[in-house]
mmCIF file of C-alpha atoms in Angstrom:
data_model
loop_
_atom_site.group_PDB
_atom_site.id
_atom_site.type_symbol
_atom_site.label_atom_id
_atom_site.label_comp_id
_atom_site.label_asym_id
_atom_site.label_seq_id
_atom_site.Cartn_x
_atom_site.Cartn_y
_atom_site.Cartn_z
ATOM 1 C CA MET A 73 66.839 53.922 -211.911
ATOM 2 C CA LYS A 74 63.872 52.905 -209.767
ATOM 3 C CA ILE A 75 60.895 52.460 -211.645
ATOM 4 C CA LEU A 76 57.105 52.029 -210.928
ATOM 5 C CA ILE A 77 55.182 49.938 -213.250
ATOM 6 C CA LEU A 78 51.524 49.761 -213.811
ATOM 7 C CA SER A 79 50.169 47.058 -215.756
ATOM 8 C CA ASN A 80 46.810 45.757 -217.041
ATOM 9 C CA CYS A 81 46.174 42.475 -215.843
ATOM 10 C CA TYR A 82 48.392 39.325 -216.546
ATOM 11 C CA THR A 83 45.941 37.297 -218.548
ATOM 12 C CA ARG A 84 46.949 33.430 -219.992
ATOM 13 C CA PRO A 85 48.416 32.212 -222.382
ATOM 14 C CA ASN A 86 51.392 34.563 -222.565
ATOM 15 C CA PHE A 87 50.931 37.097 -219.352
ATOM 16 C CA ASN A 88 51.815 39.645 -221.308
ATOM 17 C CA ALA A 89 55.236 38.424 -222.708
ATOM 18 C CA ARG A 90 56.374 42.019 -224.020
ATOM 19 C CA LEU A 91 56.395 43.512 -220.284
ATOM 20 C CA ARG A 92 57.899 40.147 -218.933
ATOM 21 C CA TYR A 93 60.616 40.544 -221.092
ATOM 22 C CA GLN A 94 61.285 44.473 -220.482
ATOM 23 C CA CYS A 95 61.282 43.587 -216.645
ATOM 24 C CA GLU A 96 63.303 41.004 -216.693
ATOM 25 C CA TYR A 97 66.065 42.676 -219.128
ATOM 26 C CA LEU A 98 65.882 45.911 -216.459
ATOM 27 C CA THR A 99 66.539 43.774 -213.331
ATOM 28 C CA ARG A 100 69.461 42.442 -214.981
ATOM 29 C CA GLN A 101 70.669 46.042 -215.577
ATOM 30 C CA GLY A 102 70.652 46.531 -212.220
ATOM 31 C CA HIS A 103 67.458 48.799 -212.037
ATOM 32 C CA GLN A 104 64.769 48.453 -209.116
ATOM 33 C CA ILE A 105 61.388 47.929 -210.496
ATOM 34 C CA SER A 106 58.058 47.505 -208.702
ATOM 35 C CA VAL A 107 54.925 46.020 -210.646
ATOM 36 C CA PHE A 108 51.498 46.647 -209.581
ATOM 37 C CA THR A 109 48.505 45.179 -211.748
ATOM 38 C CA GLU A 110 44.913 44.135 -211.375
ATOM 39 C CA ALA A 111 44.379 40.655 -209.842
ATOM 40 C CA TRP A 112 42.922 38.327 -212.910
ATOM 41 C CA ASP A 113 44.726 34.946 -213.518
ATOM 42 C CA PRO A 114 46.980 33.248 -211.104
ATOM 43 C CA ILE A 115 50.597 34.117 -211.970
ATOM 44 C CA THR A 116 52.497 31.191 -212.337
ATOM 45 C CA PHE A 117 55.619 32.570 -214.479
ATOM 46 C CA GLU A 118 58.947 33.016 -212.713
ATOM 47 C CA HIS A 119 59.960 36.434 -211.531
ATOM 48 C CA SER A 120 62.653 37.864 -209.700
ATOM 49 C CA TYR A 121 60.905 41.023 -209.044
ATOM 50 C CA PRO A 122 58.082 41.988 -206.699
ATOM 51 C CA ILE A 123 54.489 42.071 -208.364
ATOM 52 C CA THR A 124 51.283 43.131 -206.214
ATOM 53 C CA GLU A 125 48.191 42.168 -207.333
ATOM 54 C CA LEU A 126 45.374 44.519 -206.503
ATOM 55 C CA GLY A 127 41.609 42.988 -206.926
ATOM 56 C CA PHE A 128 38.837 45.357 -207.961
ATOM 57 C CA TYR A 129 35.991 43.386 -209.977
ATOM 58 C CA HIS A 130 35.023 40.352 -207.369
ATOM 59 C CA LEU A 131 32.879 37.640 -208.302
ATOM 60 C CA GLY A 132 29.162 38.311 -208.916
ATOM 61 C CA TYR A 133 27.463 39.630 -211.933
ATOM 62 C CA ILE A 134 25.414 42.430 -210.014
ATOM 63 C CA THR A 135 28.795 43.748 -208.091
ATOM 64 C CA TRP A 136 30.800 43.601 -211.707
ATOM 65 C CA ALA A 137 27.730 45.607 -213.139
ATOM 66 C CA LEU A 138 27.534 48.014 -210.359
ATOM 67 C CA LYS A 139 31.348 48.588 -210.229
ATOM 68 C CA SER A 140 31.559 49.195 -214.115
ATOM 69 C CA LEU A 141 28.380 51.616 -213.987
ATOM 70 C CA ILE A 142 30.356 53.661 -211.180
ATOM 71 C CA THR A 143 33.502 53.565 -212.949
ATOM 72 C CA ALA A 144 32.004 54.899 -216.524
ATOM 73 C CA MET A 145 30.519 57.739 -214.729
ATOM 74 C CA THR A 146 33.115 58.591 -212.120
ATOM 75 C CA ASN A 147 36.208 56.808 -212.895
ATOM 76 C CA SER A 148 36.334 55.807 -209.247
ATOM 77 C CA LYS A 149 38.249 52.566 -210.318
ATOM 78 C CA GLU A 150 41.393 54.565 -211.462
ATOM 79 C CA ARG A 151 41.283 56.715 -208.453
ATOM 80 C CA SER A 152 40.847 53.605 -206.266
ATOM 81 C CA LEU A 153 44.075 51.831 -207.854
ATOM 82 C CA ALA A 154 45.870 55.090 -207.671
ATOM 83 C CA ARG A 155 45.189 55.221 -203.831
ATOM 84 C CA ARG A 156 46.231 51.816 -203.229
ATOM 85 C CA VAL A 157 49.393 51.872 -204.965
ATOM 86 C CA MET A 158 50.078 54.905 -203.169
ATOM 87 C CA ARG A 159 49.764 53.301 -200.042
ATOM 88 C CA CYS A 160 51.629 50.322 -200.922
ATOM 89 C CA ILE A 161 54.417 52.559 -201.951
ATOM 90 C CA ARG A 162 54.535 55.140 -199.245
ATOM 91 C CA ASN A 163 57.884 56.172 -198.003
ATOM 92 C CA GLN A 164 59.447 54.927 -201.135
ATOM 93 C CA HIS A 165 61.136 56.897 -203.702
ATOM 94 C CA PHE A 166 60.797 56.260 -207.507
ATOM 95 C CA ASP A 167 62.338 58.022 -210.627
ATOM 96 C CA ALA A 168 59.708 57.186 -213.082
ATOM 97 C CA ILE A 169 56.517 55.396 -213.894
ATOM 98 C CA LEU A 170 55.917 52.686 -216.737
ATOM 99 C CA CYS A 171 52.234 51.995 -217.776
ATOM 100 C CA SER A 172 52.097 48.883 -220.090
ATOM 101 C CA THR A 173 48.283 48.679 -221.119
ATOM 102 C CA ASN A 174 46.274 48.033 -223.665
ATOM 103 C CA SER A 175 43.319 50.023 -222.469
ATOM 104 C CA TYR A 176 42.499 53.407 -220.512
ATOM 105 C CA SER A 177 42.976 51.279 -217.312
ATOM 106 C CA PRO A 178 45.300 51.578 -215.624
ATOM 107 C CA MET A 179 46.599 54.844 -217.212
ATOM 108 C CA GLY A 180 44.317 56.791 -215.409
ATOM 109 C CA ALA A 181 45.787 55.734 -212.017
ATOM 110 C CA ALA A 182 49.231 55.962 -213.401
ATOM 111 C CA LYS A 183 49.075 59.577 -214.467
ATOM 112 C CA ILE A 184 47.247 60.638 -211.193
ATOM 113 C CA ILE A 185 50.168 59.134 -209.127
ATOM 114 C CA ALA A 186 52.667 60.666 -211.690
ATOM 115 C CA ASP A 187 51.213 63.984 -210.827
ATOM 116 C CA LYS A 188 50.833 63.715 -207.080
ATOM 117 C CA LEU A 189 54.470 62.587 -206.975
ATOM 118 C CA HIS A 190 55.753 65.030 -209.734
ATOM 119 C CA LEU A 191 57.241 62.229 -211.798
ATOM 120 C CA PRO A 192 57.605 61.504 -215.414
ATOM 121 C CA LEU A 193 55.435 59.226 -217.302
ATOM 122 C CA HIS A 194 55.997 56.863 -219.552
ATOM 123 C CA ILE A 195 53.299 54.644 -221.622
ATOM 124 C CA ASP A 196 53.973 51.694 -223.024
ATOM 125 C CA MET A 197 50.618 51.499 -225.466
ATOM 126 C CA TRP A 198 50.306 48.065 -226.833
ATOM 127 C CA GLU A 199 47.221 48.067 -228.219
ATOM 128 C CA LEU A 200 44.602 50.758 -229.620
ATOM 129 C CA GLU A 201 40.668 49.946 -229.298
ATOM 130 C CA GLU A 202 40.326 51.575 -233.034
ATOM 131 C CA LEU A 203 42.423 49.210 -234.694
ATOM 132 C CA VAL A 204 40.872 46.097 -233.030
ATOM 133 C CA PRO A 205 37.530 45.411 -234.965
ATOM 134 C CA GLY A 206 36.499 43.248 -231.694
ATOM 135 C CA LYS A 207 33.096 41.769 -230.925
ATOM 136 C CA PRO A 208 30.779 42.774 -228.061
ATOM 137 C CA VAL A 209 30.075 40.045 -225.628
ATOM 138 C CA SER A 210 26.256 38.478 -225.519
ATOM 139 C CA TYR A 211 25.143 40.671 -223.089
ATOM 140 C CA GLN A 212 26.551 43.808 -224.894
ATOM 141 C CA ARG A 213 24.604 42.875 -228.124
ATOM 142 C CA GLN A 214 21.195 43.736 -226.468
ATOM 143 C CA TRP A 215 19.524 46.623 -227.968
ATOM 144 C CA TRP A 216 18.850 48.005 -224.548
ATOM 145 C CA PHE A 217 22.544 48.122 -224.227
ATOM 146 C CA LYS A 218 23.705 49.955 -227.150
ATOM 147 C CA SER A 219 23.517 53.548 -225.867
ATOM 148 C CA PHE A 220 25.162 52.962 -222.866
ATOM 149 C CA ARG A 221 28.153 51.173 -224.606
ATOM 150 C CA LYS A 222 28.386 54.067 -227.060
ATOM 151 C CA TRP A 223 28.471 56.670 -224.537
ATOM 152 C CA ASN A 224 30.740 54.430 -222.226
ATOM 153 C CA LYS A 225 33.200 53.564 -225.076
ATOM 154 C CA SER A 226 33.638 57.486 -226.026
ATOM 155 C CA THR A 227 33.771 58.542 -222.137
ATOM 156 C CA ARG A 228 36.794 55.699 -222.059
ATOM 157 C CA LEU A 229 38.346 56.844 -225.280
ATOM 158 C CA ARG A 230 37.964 60.585 -224.049
ATOM 159 C CA ARG A 231 39.731 59.772 -220.793
ATOM 160 C CA ARG A 232 42.700 57.477 -222.571
ATOM 161 C CA ASN A 233 43.504 60.347 -225.086
ATOM 162 C CA GLU A 234 43.769 62.838 -222.231
ATOM 163 C CA VAL A 235 46.450 60.579 -220.466
ATOM 164 C CA LEU A 236 48.085 60.197 -223.854
ATOM 165 C CA VAL A 237 48.461 63.983 -224.211
ATOM 166 C CA ALA A 238 49.973 64.437 -220.622
ATOM 167 C CA ALA A 239 52.328 61.374 -221.117
ATOM 168 C CA ASN A 240 56.068 62.393 -221.029
ATOM 169 C CA SER A 241 56.889 59.851 -223.889
ATOM 170 C CA ILE A 242 55.216 56.925 -225.447
ATOM 171 C CA THR A 243 56.067 53.832 -227.090
ATOM 172 C CA THR A 244 53.623 51.628 -229.161
ATOM 173 C CA ILE A 245 53.970 48.519 -231.509
ATOM 174 C CA SER A 246 53.331 49.461 -234.979
ATOM 175 C CA PRO A 247 53.354 52.388 -237.898
ATOM 176 C CA GLU A 248 49.738 52.613 -237.849
ATOM 177 C CA HIS A 249 49.477 52.941 -233.894
ATOM 178 C CA VAL A 250 52.167 55.655 -233.878
ATOM 179 C CA LYS A 251 49.991 57.298 -236.696
ATOM 180 C CA GLN A 252 46.879 56.923 -234.268
ATOM 181 C CA ILE A 253 48.719 58.520 -231.408
ATOM 182 C CA ARG A 254 50.868 61.147 -232.713
ATOM 183 C CA PRO A 255 47.969 63.537 -232.845
ATOM 184 C CA PHE A 256 47.744 63.274 -229.312
ATOM 185 C CA ASN A 257 51.498 63.346 -228.419
ATOM 186 C CA ASP A 258 54.513 63.849 -230.949
ATOM 187 C CA ASN A 259 56.850 61.945 -228.611
ATOM 188 C CA VAL A 260 55.979 58.459 -229.737
ATOM 189 C CA THR A 261 58.148 55.777 -230.390
ATOM 190 C CA LEU A 262 57.842 52.562 -232.363
ATOM 191 C CA ILE A 263 58.724 49.370 -230.656
ATOM 192 C CA TYR A 264 57.340 46.270 -232.403
ATOM 193 C CA ASN A 265 56.102 43.371 -230.252
ATOM 194 C CA GLY A 266 59.033 40.626 -230.217
ATOM 195 C CA PHE A 267 60.950 37.603 -229.696
ATOM 196 C CA ASN A 268 62.999 36.275 -226.655
ATOM 197 C CA PRO A 269 66.271 35.635 -228.559
ATOM 198 C CA HIS A 270 67.953 33.484 -225.856
ATOM 199 C CA GLN A 271 64.663 30.733 -226.718
ATOM 200 C CA TYR A 272 63.863 31.526 -230.208
ATOM 201 C CA SER A 273 66.866 31.680 -232.540
ATOM 202 C CA ARG A 274 67.880 29.848 -235.847
ATOM 203 C CA GLN A 275 68.775 26.244 -235.275
ATOM 204 C CA ASP A 276 68.739 23.851 -238.712
ATOM 205 C CA VAL A 277 67.188 20.722 -237.586
ATOM 206 C CA HIS A 278 66.943 17.882 -240.193
ATOM 207 C CA THR A 279 63.682 16.014 -240.030
ATOM 208 C CA ASP A 280 62.188 12.783 -241.582
ATOM 209 C CA ALA A 281 58.757 14.330 -242.524
ATOM 210 C CA PHE A 282 57.652 17.766 -244.259
ATOM 211 C CA ARG A 283 55.816 18.998 -240.866
ATOM 212 C CA ILE A 284 53.315 21.864 -241.447
ATOM 213 C CA ASN A 285 52.274 22.836 -237.675
ATOM 214 C CA TYR A 286 49.609 24.976 -236.087
ATOM 215 C CA LEU A 287 50.465 25.908 -232.644
ATOM 216 C CA GLY A 288 47.851 27.484 -230.100
ATOM 217 C CA ARG A 289 44.048 27.746 -229.737
ATOM 218 C CA LEU A 290 42.205 27.740 -232.684
ATOM 219 C CA TYR A 291 39.010 29.705 -232.212
ATOM 220 C CA ASP A 292 35.503 29.430 -233.904
ATOM 221 C CA GLN A 293 36.125 32.679 -235.937
ATOM 222 C CA GLN A 294 39.325 31.766 -237.693
ATOM 223 C CA GLN A 295 39.016 29.968 -241.062
ATOM 224 C CA PRO A 296 41.424 27.095 -241.566
ATOM 225 C CA ASP A 297 39.281 25.540 -244.531
ATOM 226 C CA LEU A 298 41.399 26.930 -247.270
ATOM 227 C CA VAL A 299 44.755 25.684 -245.906
ATOM 228 C CA MET A 300 43.046 22.307 -245.104
ATOM 229 C CA LYS A 301 41.678 21.985 -248.674
ATOM 230 C CA ALA A 302 45.225 22.512 -250.339
ATOM 231 C CA ILE A 303 46.670 20.152 -247.857
ATOM 232 C CA GLN A 304 44.100 17.544 -248.869
ATOM 233 C CA GLN A 305 44.982 18.098 -252.412
ATOM 234 C CA LEU A 306 48.938 17.631 -252.050
ATOM 235 C CA GLN A 307 48.666 14.700 -250.028
ATOM 236 C CA SER A 308 49.561 12.232 -252.553
ATOM 237 C CA GLU A 309 51.819 14.911 -254.414
ATOM 238 C CA LEU A 310 54.154 15.190 -251.199
ATOM 239 C CA PRO A 311 54.157 12.138 -249.809
ATOM 240 C CA LYS A 312 56.037 13.073 -246.712
ATOM 241 C CA LEU A 313 53.716 15.887 -246.021
ATOM 242 C CA GLN A 314 52.378 15.964 -242.321
ATOM 243 C CA ALA A 315 50.137 18.326 -241.149
ATOM 244 C CA SER A 316 49.870 18.801 -237.370
ATOM 245 C CA PHE A 317 47.544 21.016 -234.736
ATOM 246 C CA TYR A 318 48.657 21.418 -231.454
ATOM 247 C CA THR A 319 45.446 23.347 -230.255
ATOM 248 C CA ASN A 320 42.070 22.624 -228.439
ATOM 249 C CA SER A 321 40.293 19.304 -228.208
ATOM 250 C CA SER A 322 37.191 21.136 -230.076
ATOM 251 C CA ALA A 323 39.077 21.733 -232.895
ATOM 252 C CA TYR A 324 38.998 18.063 -233.909
ATOM 253 C CA PHE A 325 35.312 18.776 -235.181
ATOM 254 C CA ARG A 326 36.258 21.477 -237.350
ATOM 255 C CA LEU A 327 39.175 19.758 -238.736
ATOM 256 C CA GLY A 328 37.236 16.594 -240.125
ATOM 257 C CA TYR A 329 40.016 15.874 -242.815
ATOM 258 C CA ASN A 330 41.851 12.749 -243.333
ATOM 259 C CA ASP A 331 45.950 12.736 -242.233
ATOM 260 C CA ILE A 332 45.525 15.637 -240.261
ATOM 261 C CA HIS A 333 47.209 15.131 -236.851
ATOM 262 C CA ILE A 334 45.476 16.831 -233.650
ATOM 263 C CA HIS A 335 47.377 17.152 -230.428
ATOM 264 C CA GLY A 336 46.842 18.934 -227.252
ATOM 265 C CA PHE A 337 48.744 22.256 -226.441
ATOM 266 C CA LEU A 338 52.255 21.953 -225.968
ATOM 267 C CA PRO A 339 54.376 22.918 -222.901
ATOM 268 C CA LYS A 340 55.884 26.172 -223.221
ATOM 269 C CA GLU A 341 59.371 24.655 -222.448
ATOM 270 C CA ILE A 342 59.373 22.796 -225.978
ATOM 271 C CA LEU A 343 57.845 25.416 -228.376
ATOM 272 C CA ASN A 344 61.174 26.708 -229.723
ATOM 273 C CA ASP A 345 61.976 22.992 -230.614
ATOM 274 C CA THR A 346 58.443 22.269 -232.338
ATOM 275 C CA ILE A 347 58.934 25.469 -234.281
ATOM 276 C CA ARG A 348 62.503 24.420 -235.433
ATOM 277 C CA HIS A 349 61.202 20.852 -236.395
ATOM 278 C CA ALA A 350 58.629 22.442 -238.557
ATOM 279 C CA SER A 351 58.875 23.280 -242.494
ATOM 280 C CA ILE A 352 55.919 25.699 -242.030
ATOM 281 C CA ILE A 353 53.852 27.294 -239.305
ATOM 282 C CA LEU A 354 50.564 28.053 -239.887
ATOM 283 C CA LEU A 355 48.810 31.551 -238.710
ATOM 284 C CA PHE A 356 45.258 31.993 -239.157
ATOM 285 C CA ASP A 357 43.900 35.584 -239.433
ATOM 286 C CA ASP A 358 41.654 36.542 -236.488
ATOM 287 C CA PRO A 359 38.971 39.011 -237.124
ATOM 288 C CA PHE A 360 38.264 40.028 -233.496
ATOM 289 C CA VAL A 361 41.786 40.439 -232.874
ATOM 290 C CA SER A 362 44.874 42.622 -233.556
ATOM 291 C CA GLY A 363 47.399 40.770 -235.946
ATOM 292 C CA MET A 364 50.032 42.232 -233.765
ATOM 293 C CA GLN A 365 49.322 40.432 -230.693
ATOM 294 C CA ASN A 366 50.024 36.984 -232.610
ATOM 295 C CA VAL A 367 52.993 35.825 -230.242
ATOM 296 C CA LYS A 368 53.432 32.552 -232.273
ATOM 297 C CA PHE A 369 54.319 34.748 -235.380
ATOM 298 C CA TYR A 370 57.136 36.633 -233.394
ATOM 299 C CA GLU A 371 58.881 33.358 -232.164
ATOM 300 C CA THR A 372 58.453 31.930 -235.643
ATOM 301 C CA LEU A 373 60.552 34.893 -236.785
ATOM 302 C CA GLY A 374 62.964 34.492 -234.123
ATOM 303 C CA CYS A 375 63.603 30.849 -235.508
ATOM 304 C CA GLU A 376 63.517 31.688 -238.928
ATOM 305 C CA LYS A 377 60.945 29.386 -240.298
ATOM 306 C CA PRO A 378 58.460 30.174 -242.919
ATOM 307 C CA VAL A 379 54.991 31.332 -241.855
ATOM 308 C CA LEU A 380 51.683 30.568 -243.785
ATOM 309 C CA TYR A 381 49.272 33.169 -242.754
ATOM 310 C CA THR A 382 45.641 33.219 -244.575
ATOM 311 C CA PRO A 383 42.781 34.162 -245.649
ATOM 312 C CA THR A 384 43.832 37.979 -244.981
ATOM 313 C CA THR A 385 45.993 39.600 -247.195
ATOM 314 C CA LYS A 386 45.705 43.316 -245.720
ATOM 315 C CA GLY A 387 46.216 44.563 -241.888
ATOM 316 C CA LEU A 388 49.143 44.819 -239.639
ATOM 317 C CA LEU A 389 50.330 41.436 -239.287
ATOM 318 C CA PRO A 390 50.294 41.092 -243.045
ATOM 319 C CA ASP A 391 51.974 44.216 -243.634
ATOM 320 C CA VAL A 392 54.715 43.099 -241.223
ATOM 321 C CA ILE A 393 55.157 39.614 -242.567
ATOM 322 C CA ARG A 394 55.950 41.373 -245.987
ATOM 323 C CA LEU A 395 58.344 43.910 -244.318
ATOM 324 C CA THR A 396 60.262 40.852 -242.771
ATOM 325 C CA ASN A 397 59.843 38.395 -245.625
ATOM 326 C CA ALA A 398 58.673 35.941 -243.235
ATOM 327 C CA GLY A 399 56.589 34.061 -245.368
ATOM 328 C CA LEU A 400 53.079 34.258 -247.229
ATOM 329 C CA CYS A 401 50.014 35.786 -246.649
ATOM 330 C CA THR A 402 47.253 34.949 -249.156
ATOM 331 C CA ASP A 403 43.755 33.951 -249.743
ATOM 332 C CA ASN A 404 44.347 32.145 -252.993
ATOM 333 C CA ILE A 405 44.521 28.353 -252.887
ATOM 334 C CA GLU A 406 46.538 28.014 -255.750
ATOM 335 C CA GLU A 407 49.267 30.033 -253.890
ATOM 336 C CA ILE A 408 48.973 28.304 -251.051
ATOM 337 C CA LYS A 409 49.683 25.164 -252.789
ATOM 338 C CA THR A 410 52.793 27.050 -254.871
ATOM 339 C CA PHE A 411 54.297 27.665 -251.827
ATOM 340 C CA ILE A 412 53.889 24.770 -249.948
ATOM 341 C CA ARG A 413 55.686 22.790 -252.714
ATOM 342 C CA ASP A 414 58.647 25.166 -253.131
ATOM 343 C CA LYS A 415 59.261 24.443 -249.148
ATOM 344 C CA TYR A 416 58.753 21.043 -249.796
ATOM 345 C CA GLU A 417 61.190 20.737 -252.642
ATOM 346 C CA GLU A 418 63.590 23.016 -250.192
ATOM 347 C CA TRP A 419 63.068 20.608 -247.471
ATOM 348 C CA LYS A 420 63.992 17.484 -249.992
ATOM 349 C CA THR A 421 67.190 19.042 -251.046
ATOM 350 C CA ASN A 422 68.329 20.294 -247.350
ATOM 351 C CA GLY A 423 66.535 18.146 -245.011
ATOM 352 C CA PHE A 424 65.045 21.366 -243.443
ATOM 353 C CA THR A 425 63.482 24.729 -244.309
ATOM 354 C CA HIS A 426 65.278 28.119 -243.558
ATOM 355 C CA GLN A 427 63.087 31.255 -244.035
ATOM 356 C CA PRO A 428 65.514 34.260 -245.081
ATOM 357 C CA VAL A 429 63.823 37.041 -243.035
ATOM 358 C CA GLN A 430 64.847 40.472 -242.707
ATOM 359 C CA HIS A 431 64.698 43.263 -240.317
ATOM 360 C CA LYS A 432 64.779 40.770 -237.333
ATOM 361 C CA ASP A 433 66.531 43.010 -235.318
ATOM 362 C CA LEU A 434 63.480 45.349 -235.169
ATOM 363 C CA PHE A 435 61.875 42.194 -233.419
ATOM 364 C CA ASP A 436 64.685 41.116 -230.759
ATOM 365 C CA SER A 437 63.140 41.611 -227.235
ATOM 366 C CA HIS A 438 66.734 42.257 -225.972
ATOM 367 C CA LYS A 439 67.412 45.294 -228.345
ATOM 368 C CA GLN A 440 63.967 46.521 -227.966
ATOM 369 C CA ALA A 441 63.968 46.554 -223.869
ATOM 370 C CA GLN A 442 67.678 48.365 -224.522
ATOM 371 C CA GLN A 443 65.564 51.132 -226.253
ATOM 372 C CA LEU A 444 63.103 51.250 -223.725
ATOM 373 C CA GLU A 445 65.788 51.940 -221.042
ATOM 374 C CA GLN A 446 67.343 54.431 -222.918
ATOM 375 C CA LEU A 447 63.792 56.420 -223.279
ATOM 376 C CA LEU A 448 63.288 55.880 -219.536
ATOM 377 C CA SER A 449 66.952 56.956 -218.887
ATOM 378 C CA GLN A 450 66.326 60.278 -220.968
ATOM 379 C CA LEU A 451 63.026 61.167 -219.124
ATOM 380 C CA ILE A 452 64.982 61.270 -215.760
ATOM 381 C CA GLN A 453 68.005 63.120 -216.727
#
C-alpha cells in the first residue's frame, strides 16, 4: 500500500507516539507512507519515512488572530493545507489517506484531498473535544470573547462532524469515544492507546529500596497532596520506602515534604528501566486533559508494575485501570496507605513488585498497528 498521512502537529514530549509507532510498523511491513503535518515543535525523533512540515500560524499575535478569525469564517486553513499538500504530491499515486488527529484540523484538508483524488479516507481520532473538560487560555476567559468562542466552537464541531460522516472508516481510543462517534458513522473501531512492546515489557528487577516514583511534568492543576500525606504517615512504619519525583523543578515548592526526592526529567532512553525499578508508579488526575493521553500509564502497564492513580475514581482512565487490573484509583487516604502497605509486603518477600494485569494485548502497539493495517487494506480492496 501507498498511504498519504495527514497529522496534526507533533508536540513535545511524546510527539504523537500513537502515530509514530503506526508509521514505523507500516514502513517495516513494506508499505510506502508520506506524512504531512503542521510545523510546530522541532521534530527530534528518528524516522525512516518522509515527514513534510507546513507552516501556517507564523510568529506574531496579530497574524495569529487574523488567521484564526478568517479560518473560523471561511475554513481557509484546511483549504490552504489541502492545496499545499496536493502541490507536494502531484504526479504521485496513493491508495488511501490516513488522518491522525485530536481536532478538526487537518481532517478538513484530508477530506478535500480524498474527494479530489477519489481516495478512501480513514480517520484515527485520538481525542474528542466534548470529552476533555479543558480550560480556556487567559485571553479566552475575557467576557468580550465568550460569544466568538461559543460560535467558533460550534462551527468547528459542525465541520468536524461532517467529515466524520463522510469518512470511509474511523478508529478511536476508548469505548466512550466510540459511543460519541457512532451516531455520525457506524464504521468505527476501538483501538486503545498503547505501549511499545519492544521497549516496555515485564522484567522483574530486585531493588534495595521500595520505590514510589512519579515520572513526568507535574502541572498546577494536579493534586499530589493526598499521596504525599499518606507517604509521610508511612515513613516510620516502612523504613525502606523511598518516594522520588522525576519532574519539573517548580514542583519542589509544591512538594515540601521531608524525605521526598525531587529530580529533573529523565532521558526517554532510561524510562523503561526506571519504571521496572519502581515498586509503584504514581499518576495524578489532570482535570483539564483526557486521561486516555497519559503515556506513562501505558508504559507502566507494559512493564506490569502497580499504578496508584489519585484523586479521581471516575472517568476514562480509571475505567481502563479497572479493566486491566493495573492498580488502584482512589480518593481515600486509608485506601492509599493499605495499597502501599500491601505492595511493600510483596516487595519484602520477593525483592520486587509485579502487577498481574489483564487484557494487556488490547494495549500492545504492535498488535494495534496490525489491526490498523488490516482496516486500511480492507478500504482499498
